[in-house]
Amino acid sequence: MALVAGVDSSTQSTKVVVCDAETGQIVREGRAAHPDGTEVHPDEWWRAFQEATADGLLEGVASIGVGGQQHGMVTLDEHDEVVRPALLWNDTRSAKAAEDLIAELGGPHEWATAVGLVPVASFTVTKLRWLAEHEPDLASRVATVMLPHDWLTWKLTGEVVTDRGDASGTGYYSAAQGVYREDLLTKAFGRVPRLPRVLAPDEPAGRTPDGVLVSAGTGDNMAAALGLGLGVGDVVVSIGTSGTVFGVAGEITPDDSGAVAGFADATGNFLPLVCTLNAARVLTATAGMLGVELSELDAMALSVKDAGGLEFVPYLDGERTPNLPDATGSLLNMRRDNMTPQNVARAAVEGMLGGLGAGLSALRAVGLEAQRILLIGGGARSAAVQAIAPEVFGVPVEVPAAAEYVALGAARQAAWAWTGQQPTW
Ligand SMILES: Nc1ncnc2c1ncn2[C@@H]1O[C@H](COP(=O)(O)OP(=O)(O)O)[C@@H](O)[C@H]1O
Ligand SMILES: O=C(CO)[C@@H](O)[C@H](O)COP(=O)(O)O
């Protein structure tokens, strides 16, 4: 049986699936945790990849693809050594750099038109400006800039390559035109370091020393879209470390408000996407505060029909959409009669989903149709999330069989690169 593998190197962990190349059936899986924090040395992702694939997990695999958390700034010096730990998508220290870059180009509309997004701290371009301003000695050593999935692909193949999906999240790549905007990178960083070559969706990146083919890889949300085989009218809500709401569009959908990022997908289309900083970890933090397991949090939230007037503003890690990097969370409208653990549990689920509901409205405002929601990610396993989501979104919500859709999408891309045909599974 011919095998392909897909990797999801996301914020909290690495997951690997090995599939039958013809049917897509999963035959083996592995996983390993990443360290916590918004600044992580890329070696940790390589360690996690090796741990997740230990004991022959990749034995017999002909082709492998890597999906990775978007936007993280990986910097290499002229000897290909990592210059500093990567700043991740959820690191908000470059919020001021984002504001400055917006002003310097003439406003949000100019950015949305140039690269399909309006800078916020998450995007690579703002992290590079931060580096140039705050760590000029390190900045001067930077020879190459890449993203987390590019770095893993490079570790596997030695090739400095990326795909248009992940490149579209940098803030210096125009997916609409298929070109790097070196002028914007120069504005942010003062010069243009070596950038990964952007591969076509089915173009292989290269081979591992053992001869395994490696596909282009992509960002984790693009890989999830590929894994789900998204169609028109489908909107995905992913509840992982980030909360994302996205769908496939045939054309770029610029949004001057900055709520919707006009990313590219992994097939040649676009992937308008709204991202919040506070998703599954709102539930884990609330469960921790209440001293209960996640399953008990679900039971508590479902034991009441509403939160009794409590409103949980879930900005525990600051927020990206809306752009409030320094915000904190709040529990509002407390009264002696409504301060029960059950109401707090319910308010946490409602508050977290509320941010994603606002994301759905923002997607509709740029013209994306939403006939149904597909709910995925670790947080989609929550019974309370599954039950309350239809009320919040106002459209039918389907929960596909629990699976690692990012890793599956990466495996599907690996099969595509290997056979030259998009797999039918
Ligand atoms: N049953 C559950 N209820 C709520 N949250 C869950 C449940 N199972 C897993 N999670 C949470 O999902 C998150 C991991 O989701 P995942 O999509 O793998 O994240 P990421 O891709 O960002 O690493 C963790 O924060 C974990 O606590
Ligand atoms: O920044 C974004 C999307 O723009 C995030 O969605 C990251 O791609 C991280 O994803 P998860 O680890 O939460 O899956």
CSV table of C-alpha atoms and ligand atoms in Angstrom, one decimal:
chain,number,residue,atom,x,y,z
A,1,MET,CA,0.0,0.0,0.0
A,2,ALA,CA,1.4,3.4,-1.0
A,3,LEU,CA,1.4,5.9,1.9
A,4,VAL,CA,1.5,9.6,2.3
A,5,ALA,CA,1.9,11.7,5.4
A,6,GLY,CA,0.6,15.1,6.6
A,7,VAL,CA,2.1,17.2,9.4
A,8,ASP,CA,0.3,19.9,11.4
A,9,SER,CA,2.8,22.0,13.3
A,10,SER,CA,0.4,24.3,15.1
A,11,THR,CA,0.7,26.4,18.1
A,12,GLN,CA,0.3,23.9,20.9
A,13,SER,CA,1.5,20.7,19.2
A,14,THR,CA,2.7,18.7,16.2
A,15,LYS,CA,0.3,16.1,14.8
A,16,VAL,CA,1.2,13.7,12.0
A,17,VAL,CA,-1.2,11.4,10.1
A,18,VAL,CA,-0.1,8.7,7.7
A,19,CYS,CA,-2.7,7.8,5.1
A,20,ASP,CA,-3.3,5.3,2.3
A,21,ALA,CA,-2.5,7.4,-0.8
A,22,GLU,CA,-5.4,5.9,-2.7
A,23,THR,CA,-8.2,6.0,-0.2
A,24,GLY,CA,-7.1,8.6,2.4
A,25,GLN,CA,-7.7,6.1,5.1
A,26,ILE,CA,-5.6,6.9,8.2
A,27,VAL,CA,-3.3,4.1,9.1
A,28,ARG,CA,-1.0,5.7,11.7
A,29,GLU,CA,-0.9,8.9,13.8
A,30,GLY,CA,1.6,10.6,16.1
A,31,ARG,CA,1.7,13.7,18.2
A,32,ALA,CA,4.0,15.7,20.4
A,33,ALA,CA,3.5,18.9,22.5
A,34,HIS,CA,5.2,22.3,21.8
A,35,PRO,CA,6.4,24.6,24.6
A,36,ASP,CA,4.0,27.3,25.8
A,37,GLY,CA,4.7,30.9,25.0
A,38,THR,CA,4.5,33.3,22.1
A,39,GLU,CA,8.3,33.1,21.3
A,40,VAL,CA,9.6,29.7,20.4
A,41,HIS,CA,12.9,28.4,19.1
A,42,PRO,CA,12.2,26.5,15.8
A,43,ASP,CA,14.3,23.6,17.0
A,44,GLU,CA,11.3,22.8,19.3
A,45,TRP,CA,9.2,22.2,16.2
A,46,TRP,CA,11.8,19.9,14.8
A,47,ARG,CA,12.1,18.1,18.2
A,48,ALA,CA,8.3,17.7,18.2
A,49,PHE,CA,8.3,16.4,14.6
A,50,GLN,CA,10.9,13.8,15.5
A,51,GLU,CA,9.1,12.8,18.7
A,52,ALA,CA,5.7,12.6,16.8
A,53,THR,CA,7.3,10.4,14.0
A,54,ALA,CA,9.5,8.2,16.3
A,55,ASP,CA,9.2,4.4,16.2
A,56,GLY,CA,8.9,4.2,12.4
A,57,LEU,CA,5.7,6.3,12.0
A,58,LEU,CA,6.9,7.4,8.5
A,59,GLU,CA,8.0,3.9,7.4
A,60,GLY,CA,7.0,3.3,3.8
A,61,VAL,CA,5.8,6.9,3.3
A,62,ALA,CA,6.4,8.1,-0.3
A,63,SER,CA,5.4,11.7,0.1
A,64,ILE,CA,5.0,14.2,3.0
A,65,GLY,CA,3.4,17.6,3.4
A,66,VAL,CA,3.7,20.2,6.2
A,67,GLY,CA,0.9,22.5,7.4
A,68,GLY,CA,2.1,25.0,10.0
A,69,GLN,CA,0.9,27.8,12.2
A,70,GLN,CA,0.8,31.0,10.1
A,71,HIS,CA,2.8,34.2,10.3
A,72,GLY,CA,5.6,33.3,12.7
A,73,MET,CA,8.8,35.1,12.0
A,74,VAL,CA,11.7,32.6,11.5
A,75,THR,CA,15.1,34.3,10.9
A,76,LEU,CA,18.3,32.6,9.7
A,77,ASP,CA,21.8,34.1,9.5
A,78,GLU,CA,24.2,33.6,6.6
A,79,HIS,CA,25.2,30.2,7.9
A,80,ASP,CA,21.5,29.2,8.2
A,81,GLU,CA,21.6,29.3,12.0
A,82,VAL,CA,18.4,30.6,13.7
A,83,VAL,CA,19.1,34.2,14.7
A,84,ARG,CA,16.5,34.4,17.5
A,85,PRO,CA,13.5,32.4,18.7
A,86,ALA,CA,10.5,32.8,16.3
A,87,LEU,CA,7.9,35.4,17.3
A,88,LEU,CA,4.6,33.6,16.8
A,89,TRP,CA,1.2,34.8,15.3
A,90,ASN,CA,-0.1,35.4,18.9
A,91,ASP,CA,2.8,37.6,20.0
A,92,THR,CA,1.4,41.1,20.3
A,93,ARG,CA,4.7,43.1,20.9
A,94,SER,CA,4.6,44.4,17.3
A,95,ALA,CA,1.2,46.2,17.7
A,96,LYS,CA,2.8,49.7,17.6
A,97,ALA,CA,4.9,48.6,14.5
A,98,ALA,CA,1.6,47.7,12.8
A,99,GLU,CA,0.1,51.1,13.6
A,100,ASP,CA,3.2,52.8,12.2
A,101,LEU,CA,3.2,50.8,9.0
A,102,ILE,CA,-0.4,51.5,8.3
A,103,ALA,CA,0.2,55.3,8.7
A,104,GLU,CA,3.4,55.2,6.6
A,105,LEU,CA,1.6,53.6,3.6
A,106,GLY,CA,-1.3,56.1,3.8
A,107,GLY,CA,-3.9,54.0,5.7
A,108,PRO,CA,-5.7,50.7,5.9
A,109,HIS,CA,-7.1,50.9,2.3
A,110,GLU,CA,-3.6,51.0,0.8
A,111,TRP,CA,-2.6,47.8,2.7
A,112,ALA,CA,-5.8,46.0,1.9
A,113,THR,CA,-5.3,46.9,-1.8
A,114,ALA,CA,-1.6,46.0,-1.9
A,115,VAL,CA,-1.5,42.7,0.0
A,116,GLY,CA,-5.1,41.8,1.0
A,117,LEU,CA,-4.7,42.6,4.7
A,118,VAL,CA,-4.3,45.4,7.1
A,119,PRO,CA,-1.3,45.0,9.4
A,120,VAL,CA,-1.9,43.8,13.0
A,121,ALA,CA,0.7,42.4,15.4
A,122,SER,CA,0.1,38.9,14.1
A,123,PHE,CA,1.5,39.5,10.6
A,124,THR,CA,5.2,38.8,9.8
A,125,VAL,CA,5.8,42.2,8.3
A,126,THR,CA,5.1,43.9,11.7
A,127,LYS,CA,7.4,41.5,13.5
A,128,LEU,CA,10.2,42.4,11.1
A,129,ARG,CA,9.7,46.1,11.8
A,130,TRP,CA,9.8,45.3,15.5
A,131,LEU,CA,13.0,43.4,15.1
A,132,ALA,CA,14.7,46.2,13.1
A,133,GLU,CA,13.7,48.8,15.8
A,134,HIS,CA,14.2,46.8,19.0
A,135,GLU,CA,17.0,44.4,18.2
A,136,PRO,CA,19.0,46.1,15.4
A,137,ASP,CA,22.1,43.9,16.0
A,138,LEU,CA,20.1,40.7,15.5
A,139,ALA,CA,18.2,42.3,12.6
A,140,SER,CA,21.5,43.0,10.8
A,141,ARG,CA,22.4,39.3,11.0
A,142,VAL,CA,19.2,38.2,9.3
A,143,ALA,CA,20.0,36.7,5.9
A,144,THR,CA,16.7,34.7,5.3
A,145,VAL,CA,13.2,35.1,6.6
A,146,MET,CA,10.7,32.3,6.5
A,147,LEU,CA,7.5,31.0,8.1
A,148,PRO,CA,7.2,28.0,10.5
A,149,HIS,CA,6.1,25.6,7.7
A,150,ASP,CA,8.8,26.8,5.4
A,151,TRP,CA,11.4,26.1,8.1
A,152,LEU,CA,10.2,22.6,8.5
A,153,THR,CA,10.1,22.0,4.8
A,154,TRP,CA,13.7,23.4,4.6
A,155,LYS,CA,14.8,21.1,7.5
A,156,LEU,CA,13.4,18.2,5.5
A,157,THR,CA,14.7,19.1,2.0
A,158,GLY,CA,17.2,21.9,2.3
A,159,GLU,CA,15.1,24.0,-0.1
A,160,VAL,CA,14.0,27.5,0.8
A,161,VAL,CA,10.4,27.4,-0.5
A,162,THR,CA,6.8,28.2,0.5
A,163,ASP,CA,3.4,28.3,-1.1
A,164,ARG,CA,1.1,31.2,-1.9
A,165,GLY,CA,-1.3,30.3,1.0
A,166,ASP,CA,1.3,30.8,3.8
A,167,ALA,CA,3.1,33.6,1.8
A,168,SER,CA,-0.2,35.6,1.7
A,169,GLY,CA,-0.1,35.9,5.5
A,170,THR,CA,3.3,37.7,5.6
A,171,GLY,CA,2.0,41.2,4.7
A,172,TYR,CA,4.7,41.4,1.9
A,173,TYR,CA,3.2,39.1,-0.6
A,174,SER,CA,0.4,39.9,-3.0
A,175,ALA,CA,-1.6,36.8,-3.6
A,176,ALA,CA,-3.7,38.6,-6.2
A,177,GLN,CA,-0.6,39.3,-8.3
A,178,GLY,CA,1.5,36.4,-7.2
A,179,VAL,CA,4.5,38.5,-6.3
A,180,TYR,CA,6.5,39.5,-3.2
A,181,ARG,CA,6.0,43.2,-2.5
A,182,GLU,CA,9.7,43.9,-1.8
A,183,ASP,CA,8.9,47.7,-1.5
A,184,LEU,CA,6.7,46.9,1.6
A,185,LEU,CA,9.3,44.6,3.1
A,186,THR,CA,11.9,47.3,2.6
A,187,LYS,CA,9.6,49.8,4.2
A,188,ALA,CA,9.3,47.5,7.2
A,189,PHE,CA,12.8,46.1,7.5
A,190,GLY,CA,15.0,48.5,5.6
A,191,ARG,CA,16.1,45.8,3.1
A,192,VAL,CA,15.0,42.5,1.5
A,193,PRO,CA,16.5,39.3,3.0
A,194,ARG,CA,16.3,36.0,1.1
A,195,LEU,CA,12.7,34.9,0.8
A,196,PRO,CA,11.3,31.5,0.1
A,197,ARG,CA,10.5,30.7,-3.6
A,198,VAL,CA,6.7,30.4,-3.9
A,199,LEU,CA,5.7,27.0,-5.3
A,200,ALA,CA,2.5,26.1,-7.2
A,201,PRO,CA,-0.1,24.1,-5.3
A,202,ASP,CA,1.0,20.8,-6.7
A,203,GLU,CA,4.7,21.6,-7.1
A,204,PRO,CA,7.0,19.5,-4.9
A,205,ALA,CA,9.5,21.3,-2.6
A,206,GLY,CA,12.1,18.5,-3.0
A,207,ARG,CA,13.1,15.3,-1.3
A,208,THR,CA,14.4,14.2,2.1
A,209,PRO,CA,17.9,12.6,2.3
A,210,ASP,CA,16.0,9.3,2.3
A,211,GLY,CA,14.3,10.1,-1.0
A,212,VAL,CA,10.8,10.9,0.4
A,213,LEU,CA,9.0,13.5,-1.7
A,214,VAL,CA,8.0,16.7,0.1
A,215,SER,CA,5.1,18.8,-1.1
A,216,ALA,CA,5.0,22.6,-0.9
A,217,GLY,CA,3.2,22.7,2.4
A,218,THR,CA,1.0,25.6,3.5
A,219,GLY,CA,-0.5,27.5,6.5
A,220,ASP,CA,-2.5,25.5,8.9
A,221,ASN,CA,-5.9,27.1,8.0
A,222,MET,CA,-5.2,26.5,4.3
A,223,ALA,CA,-4.4,22.9,5.0
A,224,ALA,CA,-7.6,22.5,7.0
A,225,ALA,CA,-9.6,23.9,4.0
A,226,LEU,CA,-7.8,21.3,1.8
A,227,GLY,CA,-8.5,18.5,4.3
A,228,LEU,CA,-12.2,19.3,4.5
A,229,GLY,CA,-12.5,19.8,0.7
A,230,LEU,CA,-14.3,23.1,1.2
A,231,GLY,CA,-17.1,24.0,-1.2
A,232,VAL,CA,-19.0,27.2,-2.0
A,233,GLY,CA,-21.3,28.2,0.9
A,234,ASP,CA,-19.2,26.2,3.5
A,235,VAL,CA,-17.7,28.3,6.3
A,236,VAL,CA,-15.2,26.7,8.7
A,237,VAL,CA,-15.0,27.7,12.3
A,238,SER,CA,-11.9,26.3,13.8
A,239,ILE,CA,-11.5,26.4,17.6
A,240,GLY,CA,-7.8,25.8,18.4
A,241,THR,CA,-5.4,28.1,20.1
A,242,SER,CA,-6.7,30.7,17.7
A,243,GLY,CA,-10.3,30.9,16.6
A,244,THR,CA,-10.7,31.2,12.9
A,245,VAL,CA,-13.6,31.6,10.6
A,246,PHE,CA,-13.0,31.2,6.9
A,247,GLY,CA,-14.3,30.1,3.5
A,248,VAL,CA,-13.1,29.7,-0.1
A,249,ALA,CA,-13.5,32.6,-2.5
A,250,GLY,CA,-12.7,32.8,-6.2
A,251,GLU,CA,-11.4,36.3,-5.9
A,252,ILE,CA,-9.6,38.4,-3.4
A,253,THR,CA,-12.0,40.2,-0.9
A,254,PRO,CA,-10.2,43.3,0.4
A,255,ASP,CA,-11.5,44.6,3.7
A,256,ASP,CA,-10.4,48.0,4.8
A,257,SER,CA,-11.7,47.4,8.3
A,258,GLY,CA,-8.9,44.8,8.7
A,259,ALA,CA,-11.3,42.2,10.2
A,260,VAL,CA,-11.0,39.9,7.2
A,261,ALA,CA,-7.6,38.9,5.9
A,262,GLY,CA,-7.6,38.1,2.2
A,263,PHE,CA,-5.4,35.1,2.3
A,264,ALA,CA,-4.8,32.7,-0.6
A,265,ASP,CA,-5.7,29.0,-0.2
A,266,ALA,CA,-3.7,26.0,-1.1
A,267,THR,CA,-5.4,25.3,-4.5
A,268,GLY,CA,-5.2,28.6,-6.4
A,269,ASN,CA,-8.2,30.3,-4.8
A,270,PHE,CA,-8.5,32.7,-1.9
A,271,LEU,CA,-9.3,32.1,1.7
A,272,PRO,CA,-10.9,35.2,3.4
A,273,LEU,CA,-10.3,34.6,7.1
A,274,VAL,CA,-11.1,36.2,10.5
A,275,CYS,CA,-8.9,35.2,13.4
A,276,THR,CA,-9.3,35.7,17.1
A,277,LEU,CA,-6.6,35.2,19.8
A,278,ASN,CA,-8.9,33.6,22.3
A,279,ALA,CA,-10.5,30.3,21.5
A,280,ALA,CA,-10.0,26.8,23.1
A,281,ARG,CA,-7.8,28.3,25.8
A,282,VAL,CA,-10.8,30.4,27.1
A,283,LEU,CA,-12.4,27.1,27.9
A,284,THR,CA,-9.3,25.6,29.5
A,285,ALA,CA,-8.7,28.7,31.5
A,286,THR,CA,-12.3,28.9,32.7
A,287,ALA,CA,-12.2,25.2,33.6
A,288,GLY,CA,-9.0,25.8,35.6
A,289,MET,CA,-10.5,28.7,37.4
A,290,LEU,CA,-13.5,26.7,38.4
A,291,GLY,CA,-11.4,23.7,39.3
A,292,VAL,CA,-13.1,21.3,36.9
A,293,GLU,CA,-12.2,19.1,33.9
A,294,LEU,CA,-13.3,20.2,30.4
A,295,SER,CA,-16.1,17.6,30.4
A,296,GLU,CA,-17.5,19.0,33.7
A,297,LEU,CA,-17.3,22.6,32.3
A,298,ASP,CA,-19.4,21.4,29.4
A,299,ALA,CA,-22.0,19.8,31.8
A,300,MET,CA,-22.1,23.0,33.8
A,301,ALA,CA,-22.6,25.2,30.8
A,302,LEU,CA,-25.3,23.0,29.5
A,303,SER,CA,-27.1,22.7,32.8
A,304,VAL,CA,-28.4,26.3,32.4
A,305,LYS,CA,-30.3,27.7,29.5
A,306,ASP,CA,-28.4,31.0,29.5
A,307,ALA,CA,-25.7,32.7,31.5
A,308,GLY,CA,-28.2,34.6,33.8
A,309,GLY,CA,-27.1,37.9,32.4
A,310,LEU,CA,-23.4,37.3,32.8
A,311,GLU,CA,-21.3,38.4,29.9
A,312,PHE,CA,-17.8,37.1,29.5
A,313,VAL,CA,-15.5,39.3,27.4
A,314,PRO,CA,-12.8,36.7,26.5
A,315,TYR,CA,-9.8,38.8,25.7
A,316,LEU,CA,-7.5,36.8,28.0
A,317,ASP,CA,-4.5,37.0,25.7
A,318,GLY,CA,-5.3,40.5,24.3
A,319,GLU,CA,-7.2,40.4,21.0
A,320,ARG,CA,-6.5,40.5,17.3
A,321,THR,CA,-10.1,40.9,15.9
A,322,PRO,CA,-11.1,43.4,17.1
A,323,ASN,CA,-7.6,44.8,17.1
A,324,LEU,CA,-7.1,45.3,20.9
A,325,PRO,CA,-3.7,43.8,21.6
A,326,ASP,CA,-3.5,45.1,25.2
A,327,ALA,CA,-7.1,44.2,26.1
A,328,THR,CA,-7.9,42.0,29.1
A,329,GLY,CA,-10.9,39.8,29.8
A,330,SER,CA,-13.9,40.9,31.8
A,331,LEU,CA,-16.9,39.2,33.5
A,332,LEU,CA,-19.7,41.8,33.3
A,333,ASN,CA,-23.2,42.2,34.9
A,334,MET,CA,-22.4,40.2,38.1
A,335,ARG,CA,-25.2,40.1,40.6
A,336,ARG,CA,-25.4,38.1,43.9
A,337,ASP,CA,-28.1,35.9,42.3
A,338,ASN,CA,-26.3,35.1,39.0
A,339,MET,CA,-22.7,34.5,40.1
A,340,THR,CA,-22.9,30.7,39.9
A,341,PRO,CA,-20.2,28.4,38.4
A,342,GLN,CA,-22.7,27.2,35.9
A,343,ASN,CA,-23.5,30.7,34.6
A,344,VAL,CA,-19.7,31.5,34.4
A,345,ALA,CA,-19.2,28.3,32.4
A,346,ARG,CA,-22.0,29.2,30.1
A,347,ALA,CA,-20.8,32.8,29.7
A,348,ALA,CA,-17.3,31.6,28.8
A,349,VAL,CA,-18.6,29.4,26.0
A,350,GLU,CA,-21.0,32.1,24.8
A,351,GLY,CA,-18.3,34.8,25.0
A,352,MET,CA,-15.7,32.8,23.1
A,353,LEU,CA,-18.2,31.8,20.3
A,354,GLY,CA,-19.5,35.4,20.2
A,355,GLY,CA,-16.1,36.6,18.9
A,356,LEU,CA,-16.4,34.0,16.1
A,357,GLY,CA,-20.0,35.1,15.4
A,358,ALA,CA,-18.7,38.6,14.8
A,359,GLY,CA,-16.1,37.1,12.5
A,360,LEU,CA,-18.9,35.4,10.5
A,361,SER,CA,-20.7,38.8,10.1
A,362,ALA,CA,-17.4,40.3,8.9
A,363,LEU,CA,-17.0,37.6,6.3
A,364,ARG,CA,-20.6,38.1,5.1
A,365,ALA,CA,-19.9,41.8,4.8
A,366,VAL,CA,-17.2,41.1,2.2
A,367,GLY,CA,-19.6,38.9,0.3
A,368,LEU,CA,-18.9,35.4,1.5
A,369,GLU,CA,-21.9,33.1,1.5
A,370,ALA,CA,-22.5,30.9,4.6
A,371,GLN,CA,-25.0,28.2,4.2
A,372,ARG,CA,-23.5,26.0,6.9
A,373,ILE,CA,-20.7,26.0,9.4
A,374,LEU,CA,-18.2,23.2,9.7
A,375,LEU,CA,-16.9,23.2,13.3
A,376,ILE,CA,-13.3,21.8,13.7
A,377,GLY,CA,-10.3,22.1,16.0
A,378,GLY,CA,-9.7,20.8,19.5
A,379,GLY,CA,-12.4,23.1,21.0
A,380,ALA,CA,-15.0,21.6,18.6
A,381,ARG,CA,-14.9,18.4,20.8
A,382,SER,CA,-16.7,20.4,23.5
A,383,ALA,CA,-20.3,19.3,23.9
A,384,ALA,CA,-21.2,22.8,25.1
A,385,VAL,CA,-19.6,24.4,22.1
A,386,GLN,CA,-21.4,22.0,19.8
A,387,ALA,CA,-24.7,22.7,21.4
A,388,ILE,CA,-24.4,26.5,21.7
A,389,ALA,CA,-22.8,27.2,18.3
A,390,PRO,CA,-26.0,27.1,16.2
A,391,GLU,CA,-27.6,29.7,18.4
A,392,VAL,CA,-24.6,32.0,18.0
A,393,PHE,CA,-24.1,31.5,14.3
A,394,GLY,CA,-27.7,31.3,13.2
A,395,VAL,CA,-27.0,28.8,10.4
A,396,PRO,CA,-26.8,24.9,10.6
A,397,VAL,CA,-23.6,23.7,12.3
A,398,GLU,CA,-22.0,20.4,11.3
A,399,VAL,CA,-19.3,18.8,13.3
A,400,PRO,CA,-17.3,16.6,11.0
A,401,ALA,CA,-15.9,13.4,12.5
A,402,ALA,CA,-13.2,14.4,15.0
A,403,ALA,CA,-10.0,14.3,13.0
A,404,GLU,CA,-6.8,16.3,12.5
A,405,TYR,CA,-8.0,18.2,9.4
A,406,VAL,CA,-4.8,20.3,9.0
A,407,ALA,CA,-2.6,17.2,9.0
A,408,LEU,CA,-5.1,15.5,6.6
A,409,GLY,CA,-5.0,18.4,4.3
A,410,ALA,CA,-1.2,18.3,4.3
A,411,ALA,CA,-1.4,14.6,3.5
A,412,ARG,CA,-3.8,15.3,0.7
A,413,GLN,CA,-1.3,17.9,-0.7
A,414,ALA,CA,1.5,15.3,-0.4
A,415,ALA,CA,-0.6,12.9,-2.5
A,416,TRP,CA,-1.3,15.6,-5.0
A,417,ALA,CA,2.4,16.4,-5.4
A,418,TRP,CA,3.2,12.7,-5.7
A,419,THR,CA,0.6,11.6,-8.2
A,420,GLY,CA,0.2,14.9,-10.0
A,421,GLN,CA,-3.6,14.7,-9.4
A,422,GLN,CA,-5.7,16.1,-6.6
A,423,PRO,CA,-6.8,13.1,-4.7
A,424,THR,CA,-10.6,12.3,-4.7
A,425,TRP,CA,-10.7,11.5,-0.9
B,1,LIG,N1,-13.2,18.4,24.7
B,1,LIG,C1,-12.6,19.6,24.6
B,1,LIG,N2,-13.3,20.7,25.1
B,1,LIG,C2,-12.7,21.9,25.0
B,1,LIG,N3,-11.4,22.1,24.5
B,1,LIG,C3,-10.7,21.1,24.1
B,1,LIG,C4,-11.3,19.8,24.1
B,1,LIG,N4,-10.4,18.9,23.6
B,1,LIG,C5,-9.3,19.7,23.3
B,1,LIG,N5,-9.5,21.0,23.6
B,1,LIG,C6,-8.6,22.1,23.5
B,1,LIG,O1,-8.2,22.3,22.1
B,1,LIG,C7,-6.9,22.9,22.1
B,1,LIG,C8,-6.1,22.2,21.0
B,1,LIG,O2,-6.7,22.3,19.8
B,1,LIG,P1,-5.9,22.3,18.4
B,1,LIG,O3,-6.9,22.5,17.3
B,1,LIG,O4,-5.1,21.1,18.4
B,1,LIG,O5,-5.0,23.6,18.7
B,1,LIG,P2,-3.7,24.1,17.9
B,1,LIG,O6,-3.9,23.6,16.4
B,1,LIG,O7,-3.8,25.6,18.0
B,1,LIG,O8,-2.4,23.5,18.5
B,1,LIG,C9,-6.3,22.8,23.5
B,1,LIG,O9,-6.4,24.1,24.0
B,1,LIG,C10,-7.2,21.8,24.2
B,1,LIG,O10,-7.3,22.1,25.5
B,2,LIG,O1,-2.8,33.4,12.8
B,2,LIG,C1,-3.6,32.6,12.5
B,2,LIG,C2,-4.4,32.7,11.3
B,2,LIG,O2,-4.3,34.0,10.7
B,2,LIG,C3,-3.7,31.3,13.4
B,2,LIG,O3,-4.9,30.6,13.0
B,2,LIG,C4,-2.4,30.5,13.3
B,2,LIG,O4,-2.3,29.9,12.0
B,2,LIG,C5,-2.4,29.5,14.4
B,2,LIG,O5,-3.3,28.5,14.3
B,2,LIG,P1,-3.7,27.4,15.4
B,2,LIG,O6,-2.4,26.9,16.1
B,2,LIG,O7,-4.6,28.1,16.4
B,2,LIG,O8,-4.4,26.3,14.7
